Amino acid sequence: LKQGLAWYSRQNTSRPYTTQIITSGVLWFTGDLLAQKISHNLDKKGTIKQLEDDQKLNVKNSKQISKKIEEVHEEKLNWTRVARMTFYGLGIAGPLYCWWYPILDRLTVPLQVSRGLWPYIASKVFIDQCIFEPPYLAFFFTSTGLMEGKSFEKIKHQLKRDF
């Protein structure tokens, strides 16, 4: 582990953009796998409980319900979604973060020098969350919606509804 971290640190020093973009892709890949796994497990628990309750009430269809319970136990990952999120991490988020965070540092470092650590941290979080994130989230939902094949009109409606 120590050698792996040392290698990663050397790569991050010698090839910062490439390393950070690949790291972003790996994190988006892993994050989507975990999100699907957690979501599936939560859905599975509720669905199985409902099917078991149905099975107790409906003895005639017990075999059909048992088959449905087995189907729910099978985990099915949406690999298209995983690929889409990995592409987003590699091709969009990674390069964008490589551009944004150095700008954020340049904007906020003077505060660290003049006002101390906590005002520096607070200003960095404020600028990131209030200036960068709103348009970034709209961009995220638009670009992933386009990758899913949604129309601009549908994406615009979803942004108005959910954002």
XYZ file of C-alpha atoms in Angstrom:
163
model
C 0.000 0.000 0.000
C 2.802 2.379 0.922
C 4.539 1.792 -2.426
C 1.262 2.288 -4.292
C 0.624 5.593 -2.556
C 4.205 6.712 -3.233
C 3.788 5.835 -6.929
C 0.474 7.711 -7.063
C 2.069 10.733 -5.405
C 4.924 10.708 -7.951
C 2.420 10.465 -10.820
C 0.389 13.308 -9.355
C 3.543 15.434 -9.229
C 4.911 14.530 -12.670
C 1.566 14.268 -14.537
C -0.990 16.121 -12.415
C -3.737 16.575 -15.002
C -3.591 13.033 -16.349
C -3.475 11.554 -12.845
C -6.332 13.696 -11.570
C -8.510 12.993 -14.622
C -7.953 9.225 -14.342
C -8.613 9.431 -10.602
C -11.862 11.247 -11.349
C -12.914 8.500 -13.775
C -12.111 5.782 -11.222
C -14.058 7.631 -8.517
C -17.102 8.174 -10.761
C -16.976 4.481 -11.789
C -16.742 3.296 -8.173
C -19.315 5.803 -6.966
C -21.909 4.667 -9.487
C -21.323 0.978 -8.698
C -21.788 1.690 -4.991
C -24.857 3.864 -5.606
C -26.511 1.110 -7.639
C -25.583 -1.558 -5.080
C -26.949 0.457 -2.149
C -30.082 1.445 -4.064
C -30.673 -2.161 -5.137
C -30.232 -3.434 -1.577
C -32.717 -0.908 -0.198
C -35.247 -1.696 -2.935
C -34.671 -5.430 -2.499
C -35.467 -5.401 1.232
C -38.796 -3.649 0.753
C -39.786 -5.721 -2.271
C -38.942 -9.049 -0.654
C -40.864 -8.130 2.506
C -43.911 -7.241 0.391
C -43.644 -10.470 -1.636
C -43.279 -12.582 1.506
C -46.382 -10.936 2.958
C -48.234 -11.614 -0.322
C -47.054 -15.221 -0.235
C -48.526 -15.732 3.247
C -51.880 -14.337 2.115
C -52.011 -16.054 -1.277
C -51.085 -19.720 -0.941
C -52.317 -20.578 -4.492
C -49.690 -18.391 -6.158
C -46.921 -19.304 -3.720
C -44.622 -20.755 -6.418
C -44.973 -17.673 -8.627
C -44.216 -15.413 -5.682
C -41.184 -17.571 -4.743
C -39.879 -17.131 -8.299
C -40.328 -13.349 -8.036
C -38.408 -13.368 -4.734
C -35.529 -15.220 -6.458
C -35.539 -12.650 -9.289
C -35.330 -9.814 -6.772
C -32.332 -11.491 -5.138
C -30.453 -11.384 -8.455
C -28.445 -8.216 -8.628
C -28.497 -6.468 -11.980
C -26.165 -3.568 -12.498
C -26.904 -1.041 -15.204
C -23.535 -1.194 -16.970
C -24.619 1.435 -19.493
C -25.123 3.863 -16.629
C -21.748 2.874 -15.121
C -20.074 3.536 -18.486
C -21.892 6.877 -18.822
C -20.800 8.012 -15.343
C -17.223 6.810 -15.924
C -17.098 8.732 -19.205
C -18.475 11.790 -17.413
C -15.752 11.508 -14.763
C -12.964 11.037 -17.308
C -14.111 13.375 -20.043
C -15.996 16.143 -18.289
C -15.707 16.275 -14.489
C -11.997 15.475 -14.256
C -10.871 18.178 -16.701
C -13.353 20.668 -15.247
C -12.113 20.075 -11.688
C -8.497 20.425 -12.889
C -9.459 23.840 -14.232
C -11.735 25.024 -11.368
C -9.844 24.142 -8.189
C -6.622 26.029 -9.072
C -8.792 29.084 -9.808
C -10.537 28.635 -6.459
C -7.149 28.419 -4.744
C -5.954 31.632 -6.408
C -9.146 33.409 -5.340
C -8.967 32.327 -1.717
C -5.260 32.042 -0.780
C -5.023 35.805 -0.033
C -7.678 35.270 2.659
C -5.615 32.563 4.314
C -2.656 34.908 4.556
C -4.613 37.956 5.739
C -7.445 36.500 7.838
C -6.421 33.013 8.956
C -7.455 29.421 8.337
C -11.195 29.452 9.164
C -12.140 32.457 7.007
C -10.089 30.897 4.206
C -11.931 27.555 4.501
C -15.335 29.242 4.832
C -14.744 31.446 1.796
C -13.488 28.502 -0.251
C -16.571 26.421 0.584
C -18.885 29.397 -0.005
C -17.412 30.238 -3.423
C -17.387 26.583 -4.477
C -20.949 25.869 -3.350
C -22.620 29.160 -4.254
C -20.781 30.170 -7.431
C -19.468 26.985 -9.042
C -22.000 24.328 -8.033
C -25.315 25.761 -9.331
C -24.204 26.023 -12.963
C -22.143 22.828 -12.596
C -25.208 20.860 -11.427
C -27.275 22.210 -14.329
C -24.434 21.210 -16.662
C -24.218 17.743 -15.039
C -27.931 17.028 -15.436
C -27.943 18.417 -18.986
C -24.911 16.458 -20.169
C -25.939 13.174 -18.531
C -29.478 13.662 -19.851
C -28.096 14.080 -23.365
C -25.976 10.941 -22.898
C -29.182 9.106 -21.928
C -30.792 10.285 -25.161
C -33.211 12.767 -23.603
C -34.340 15.802 -25.569
C -33.374 19.340 -24.537
C -37.049 20.004 -23.833
C -37.295 17.065 -21.425
C -34.025 18.040 -19.719
C -35.229 21.646 -19.380
C -38.482 20.421 -17.804
C -36.603 18.169 -15.359
C -34.241 20.989 -14.391
C -37.177 23.321 -13.686
C -38.954 20.599 -11.701
C -36.023 19.242 -9.689
C -33.509 22.070 -9.442
